[in-house]
Short mmCIF file of C-alpha atoms in Angstrom, two decimals:
data_model
loop_
_atom_site.label_atom_id
_atom_site.label_comp_id
_atom_site.label_asym_id
_atom_site.label_seq_id
_atom_site.Cartn_x
_atom_site.Cartn_y
_atom_site.Cartn_z
CA GLN E 1 -0.27 0.01 -0.16
CA VAL E 2 2.37 2.77 1.08
CA THR E 3 4.54 1.51 -2.37
CA ARG E 4 1.33 2.09 -4.29
CA VAL E 5 0.82 5.87 -2.85
CA LEU E 6 4.04 7.04 -3.37
CA THR E 7 4.18 5.52 -7.17
CA SER E 8 0.90 7.22 -7.57
CA HIS E 9 1.86 10.47 -6.08
CA LEU E 10 5.80 10.57 -8.03
CA CYS E 11 4.27 9.23 -11.38
CA LEU E 12 0.96 10.46 -12.14
CA ARG E 13 0.59 13.57 -13.80
CA GLY E 14 -1.37 16.14 -12.54
CA GLU E 15 -1.55 18.17 -9.94
CA ARG E 16 -0.24 16.58 -6.81
CA ASP E 17 -1.49 16.75 -3.52
CA ARG E 18 0.25 18.41 -0.67
CA PHE E 19 -0.54 18.48 3.20
CA GLY E 20 -2.82 20.66 4.48
CA PHE E 21 -5.27 21.68 7.54
CA ASP E 22 -8.97 22.58 7.39
CA ARG E 23 -10.52 23.75 10.84
CA ALA E 24 -13.22 23.01 9.51
CA ALA E 25 -12.94 19.87 8.25
CA ALA E 26 -11.26 18.01 11.14
CA ALA E 27 -14.29 19.56 13.28
CA ALA E 28 -16.63 17.89 11.88
CA ILE E 29 -14.66 14.76 11.00
CA PHE E 30 -13.78 14.30 15.14
CA ARG E 31 -17.64 15.09 16.08
CA PHE E 32 -18.55 12.73 13.92
CA GLY E 33 -15.67 10.26 13.95
CA GLY E 34 -16.18 10.37 17.75
CA TRP E 35 -19.43 9.19 18.30
CA ILE E 36 -18.66 6.30 15.35
CA PHE E 37 -16.30 5.66 17.78
CA VAL E 38 -18.33 5.15 21.08
CA SER E 39 -20.77 3.26 18.84
CA THR E 40 -18.70 0.87 17.52
CA ILE E 41 -17.44 0.08 21.28
CA ALA E 42 -21.16 0.26 22.21
CA ALA E 43 -22.39 -2.10 19.00
CA PHE E 44 -19.54 -4.54 20.23
CA PHE E 45 -21.62 -4.99 24.31
CA ALA E 46 -24.83 -4.92 22.37
CA LEU E 47 -23.58 -8.46 20.35
CA GLN E 48 -21.51 -9.73 22.42
CA LEU E 49 -22.23 -9.30 26.07
CA ASP E 50 -24.54 -12.47 26.34
CA ARG E 51 -21.03 -14.11 25.48
CA PHE E 52 -19.44 -13.20 28.22
CA VAL E 53 -22.17 -13.00 30.82
CA PHE E 54 -23.79 -16.05 30.43
CA PRO E 55 -21.49 -18.80 30.17
CA LYS E 56 -20.46 -17.26 34.24
CA GLN E 57 -24.41 -17.32 35.29
CA PHE E 58 -25.38 -20.65 33.69
CA ASP E 59 -23.80 -24.43 33.15
CA TRP E 60 -21.50 -24.96 30.29
CA GLY E 61 -24.49 -26.91 29.02
CA ASP E 62 -26.67 -24.40 29.42
CA ALA E 63 -24.57 -21.58 27.89
CA GLY E 64 -23.70 -24.10 25.14
CA VAL E 65 -27.25 -24.30 24.12
CA TYR E 66 -28.14 -21.25 24.10
CA SER E 67 -24.77 -20.14 21.68
CA ILE E 68 -26.09 -22.77 18.82
CA ALA E 69 -29.83 -20.86 19.88
CA VAL E 70 -28.39 -17.38 19.23
CA ASN E 71 -25.78 -17.62 16.62
CA LEU E 72 -29.06 -19.18 14.36
CA THR E 73 -31.16 -15.80 15.50
CA THR E 74 -28.43 -13.67 14.19
CA VAL E 75 -28.59 -15.05 10.55
CA VAL E 76 -31.89 -12.69 9.10
CA PRO E 77 -30.04 -9.39 11.50
CA ALA E 78 -27.09 -9.95 9.95
CA VAL E 79 -28.47 -10.14 6.28
CA VAL E 80 -30.38 -7.32 6.68
CA GLY E 81 -27.23 -5.24 8.16
CA SER E 82 -25.48 -5.92 4.89
CA LEU E 83 -28.38 -4.68 2.78
CA GLN E 84 -28.41 -1.49 5.07
CA LEU E 85 -24.47 -0.99 4.49
CA ALA E 86 -24.05 -1.80 0.55
CA VAL E 87 -27.89 -0.34 -0.42
CA VAL E 88 -29.74 1.54 2.21
CA PHE E 89 -27.30 3.97 3.90
CA PRO E 90 -26.26 5.07 0.24
CA LEU E 91 -29.57 5.73 -1.49
CA TYR E 92 -30.46 7.99 1.31
CA SER E 93 -26.62 9.12 1.37
CA ARG E 94 -27.06 9.87 -2.27
CA VAL E 95 -30.82 11.43 -2.12
CA LEU E 96 -29.91 13.58 0.81
CA GLY E 97 -26.37 14.64 -1.33
CA GLU E 98 -28.88 16.45 -4.03
CA GLY E 99 -31.12 18.20 -2.09
CA ARG E 100 -34.11 16.15 -1.88
CA GLU E 101 -36.12 14.88 1.00
CA VAL E 102 -35.61 11.57 2.08
CA GLY E 103 -38.63 10.59 3.25
CA PRO E 104 -40.45 9.04 0.36
CA TYR E 105 -37.15 6.45 -0.13
CA VAL E 106 -37.66 5.89 3.29
CA VAL E 107 -41.06 4.36 3.45
CA GLN E 108 -40.65 2.60 0.38
CA VAL E 109 -37.19 1.30 1.27
CA LYS E 110 -38.50 -0.16 4.77
CA ARG E 111 -41.92 -1.70 3.46
CA ALA E 112 -39.59 -3.66 1.10
CA VAL E 113 -36.83 -4.84 3.74
CA TYR E 114 -39.55 -4.96 6.25
CA ALA E 115 -41.43 -7.95 4.39
CA LEU E 116 -38.54 -9.60 3.36
CA ALA E 117 -37.24 -9.75 7.10
CA GLY E 118 -40.51 -10.49 8.36
CA LEU E 119 -41.05 -13.28 6.23
CA LEU E 120 -37.70 -14.84 7.24
CA VAL E 121 -38.10 -14.01 10.85
CA ALA E 122 -41.93 -14.95 11.16
CA CYS E 123 -40.70 -18.44 9.90
CA THR E 124 -37.54 -18.64 11.95
CA ILE E 125 -40.07 -18.83 15.31
CA GLY E 126 -42.78 -21.16 13.69
CA GLY E 127 -39.91 -23.47 12.30
CA ALA E 128 -37.40 -23.30 15.24
CA ASP E 129 -37.80 -26.64 17.42
CA ALA E 130 -38.37 -28.42 14.01
CA LEU E 131 -34.56 -27.15 12.79
CA ILE E 132 -32.95 -27.83 15.85
CA ARG E 133 -34.80 -30.99 15.99
CA LEU E 134 -33.79 -31.83 12.38
CA VAL E 135 -30.41 -30.52 12.45
CA TYR E 136 -29.24 -30.99 16.31
CA ALA E 137 -29.04 -34.14 18.72
CA ASP E 138 -31.51 -34.20 21.03
CA ALA E 139 -29.55 -32.69 24.03
CA PHE E 140 -30.09 -29.19 21.95
CA ALA E 141 -33.67 -29.51 21.96
CA ALA E 142 -34.09 -26.68 23.96
CA ALA E 143 -32.19 -24.51 21.74
CA GLY E 144 -35.53 -24.30 19.63
CA GLY E 145 -37.81 -22.62 22.36
CA MET E 146 -34.33 -20.00 22.61
CA VAL E 147 -34.34 -19.25 18.64
CA ALA E 148 -38.22 -18.30 19.21
CA VAL E 149 -37.96 -16.17 22.25
CA LEU E 150 -34.48 -14.53 20.79
CA SER E 151 -36.10 -13.78 17.48
CA ILE E 152 -38.48 -11.62 19.12
CA GLY E 153 -35.64 -9.16 20.06
CA ALA E 154 -33.79 -9.62 16.17
CA TRP E 155 -36.72 -8.21 15.23
CA PHE E 156 -36.06 -5.38 16.62
CA GLN E 157 -32.35 -5.30 15.95
CA ILE E 158 -33.75 -4.81 12.23
CA VAL E 159 -35.95 -2.02 13.17
CA GLU E 160 -32.67 -0.07 14.45
CA THR E 161 -30.78 -0.95 11.77
CA LEU E 162 -33.20 0.63 9.50
CA TYR E 163 -33.42 4.00 11.26
CA GLY E 164 -29.80 3.78 11.71
CA ALA E 165 -29.20 4.22 7.92
CA VAL E 166 -31.37 7.31 8.24
CA LEU E 167 -29.58 8.60 11.27
CA LEU E 168 -26.05 7.70 9.86
CA ALA E 169 -27.28 9.38 6.52
CA ARG E 170 -28.45 12.79 8.27
CA GLY E 171 -25.07 12.60 10.58
CA GLN E 172 -26.74 11.76 13.76
CA THR E 173 -24.31 9.57 14.49
CA ARG E 174 -24.99 10.11 18.59
CA TRP E 175 -28.18 8.84 18.31
CA VAL E 176 -26.52 5.69 16.83
CA ALA E 177 -24.39 5.92 19.41
CA LEU E 178 -27.24 5.80 22.14
CA ALA E 179 -29.22 3.21 20.64
CA ASN E 180 -26.16 0.64 20.75
CA ALA E 181 -25.73 1.63 24.14
CA SER E 182 -28.78 1.62 25.58
CA LYS E 183 -28.67 -2.42 24.97
CA PRO E 184 -25.91 -3.83 27.48
CA VAL E 185 -26.96 -1.09 29.94
CA VAL E 186 -30.50 -2.19 30.21
CA PHE E 187 -29.14 -5.89 30.20
CA LEU E 188 -26.52 -4.85 32.67
CA LEU E 189 -29.59 -2.96 34.86
CA TRP E 190 -31.64 -5.97 34.77
CA LEU E 191 -28.86 -8.30 35.57
CA SER E 192 -28.34 -6.26 38.82
CA LEU E 193 -31.39 -6.03 40.39
CA ALA E 194 -33.58 -9.07 39.11
CA PRO E 195 -34.07 -11.54 41.51
CA GLN E 196 -31.38 -14.54 42.41
CA PRO E 197 -30.69 -17.36 41.33
CA ILE E 198 -31.02 -15.69 37.46
CA THR E 199 -32.73 -18.48 35.62
CA MET E 200 -32.09 -19.39 31.53
CA THR E 201 -35.41 -18.02 30.26
CA SER E 202 -34.70 -14.70 31.86
CA ALA E 203 -31.98 -14.07 30.81
CA ILE E 204 -33.29 -14.88 26.94
CA LEU E 205 -36.18 -12.63 27.50
CA ALA E 206 -34.40 -9.62 29.47
CA TRP E 207 -32.00 -10.00 26.24
CA SER E 208 -34.87 -9.33 23.67
CA ILE E 209 -36.58 -6.87 26.00
CA ALA E 210 -32.79 -4.99 25.66
CA ASP E 211 -33.22 -5.42 21.72
CA LEU E 212 -36.61 -3.42 22.10
CA VAL E 213 -35.05 -1.22 24.29
CA ARG E 214 -32.41 -0.21 21.38
CA GLY E 215 -34.77 -0.06 19.04
CA SER E 216 -37.12 2.41 20.43
CA VAL E 217 -34.21 4.80 21.04
CA ALA E 218 -33.24 4.20 17.11
CA VAL E 219 -37.45 5.16 17.02
CA ALA E 220 -36.83 8.45 18.91
CA GLY E 221 -33.99 9.74 17.45
CA ALA E 222 -35.76 9.58 13.94
CA ALA E 223 -38.93 10.79 15.57
CA HIS E 224 -36.39 13.82 16.37
CA LEU E 225 -35.81 14.48 12.86
CA ARG E 226 -39.24 13.50 11.60
CA ALA E 227 -37.78 10.62 9.61
CA ALA E 228 -40.01 8.37 11.56
CA THR E 229 -42.58 6.10 10.42
CA ILE E 230 -44.05 4.53 13.55
CA THR E 231 -47.35 3.58 11.77
CA LEU E 232 -45.55 1.39 9.46
CA ASP E 233 -43.16 -0.06 12.01
CA VAL E 234 -46.45 -0.85 14.55
CA ARG E 235 -48.02 -2.66 11.59
CA MET E 236 -45.29 -4.27 10.35
CA THR E 237 -44.37 -5.54 13.15
CA THR E 238 -48.14 -6.70 14.64
CA TYR E 239 -47.99 -8.61 11.23
CA THR E 240 -44.86 -10.65 11.20
CA PHE E 241 -45.61 -11.35 15.08
CA VAL E 242 -49.20 -12.61 13.86
CA VAL E 243 -48.23 -14.58 11.42
CA ALA E 244 -45.33 -16.13 13.71
CA ALA E 245 -47.52 -16.70 16.04
CA VAL E 246 -50.12 -18.91 13.73
CA LEU E 247 -46.89 -20.73 12.31
CA TRP E 248 -45.78 -21.33 15.89
CA LEU E 249 -48.96 -22.70 16.83
CA GLY E 250 -49.52 -24.79 12.99
CA ALA E 251 -45.63 -26.62 13.47
CA ARG E 252 -47.56 -27.71 16.98
CA GLU E 253 -49.80 -29.27 15.68
CA LEU E 254 -48.08 -31.03 13.17
CA ARG E 255 -45.89 -31.99 15.46
CA ALA E 256 -48.43 -33.42 17.49
CA LEU E 257 -49.29 -35.46 14.80
CA SER E 258 -45.94 -37.28 14.16
CA PHE E 259 -44.98 -34.92 10.88
CA GLY E 260 -41.49 -35.01 10.86
CA PRO E 261 -39.21 -32.14 11.26
CA LEU E 262 -38.28 -31.60 7.66
CA THR E 263 -42.06 -31.83 6.30
CA GLU E 264 -42.72 -29.29 9.66
CA LEU E 265 -40.31 -26.90 7.96
CA LEU E 266 -41.52 -27.48 4.79
CA LEU E 267 -44.94 -26.45 5.77
CA VAL E 268 -44.18 -23.99 7.92
CA GLY E 269 -42.03 -22.09 5.23
CA ALA E 270 -44.76 -22.63 2.78
CA VAL E 271 -47.82 -21.15 4.69
CA GLY E 272 -45.35 -17.89 5.66
CA LEU E 273 -44.45 -17.54 1.87
CA THR E 274 -48.31 -17.79 1.01
CA LEU E 275 -49.08 -15.55 3.80
CA PHE E 276 -46.83 -12.72 2.89
CA ALA E 277 -46.86 -13.21 -0.70
CA PRO E 278 -48.91 -9.89 -0.68
CA LEU E 279 -45.78 -7.57 0.56
CA LEU E 280 -43.43 -9.92 -1.12
CA LEU E 281 -43.76 -8.54 -4.95
CA PRO E 282 -44.17 -5.07 -4.37
CA ALA E 283 -40.92 -5.39 -2.17
CA LEU E 284 -38.91 -6.98 -4.53
CA ALA E 285 -40.19 -4.91 -7.23
CA THR E 286 -39.06 -2.15 -4.99
CA LEU E 287 -35.22 -3.42 -4.00
CA ARG E 288 -35.27 -4.05 -8.00
#
């Protein structure tokens, strides 16, 4: 890299860059970058704090089962996060850079991403138990219930991610940092105030509630900028969880009828796809 910098500076024709210092640019960079630094640290603990706490609070067997569950539930938020970085944030930045209002694009993009994410989250909740029984040994059966509960928190991670793109495009890194910091703070407060001994079930619920708080802080930041789409958020959250409940109850009935886990998964996916189809077709057109 050093060789490339030197040769491009010395060998290419045209005006050569010189060292300089712009006070206004430096202040903007430190103000923006300082909150990004804080946000990065907070995001690390928002994603990894449970990995530090749970092995100390519970035996290694329960912590291992939890590790399997949390790895499965991070897939959908990770996909949405990649989409946000590669498509959504650059789109918002370009629109704002051209002097246009970002609001209409926020609604279109979020409606599309919510449809895809809602389908995946609902199917994960409904098919969690079947997936664990299909892939893992009976000793890990408890991970199915953990995946279902953690997927509720994963939905609110997606809400925060989509609002984070708006906040970053507007240069509001402070709100992003506050949202990321709220999750570990809420969880640590619960950990210090919760009745002892702490159970795995209550810890997982607290971790998902902390995701809800994190998403709520991001919504508050967007509302401060008049970029919140609360009606759309509530409507898609309600629809996703209603479909998830239908799929989860249907999966229980299939299990009672002695259907195998693969058949159960396929039926859950088919029903979920059918219920989300009216939302998916416009979503795919928007993303395209």
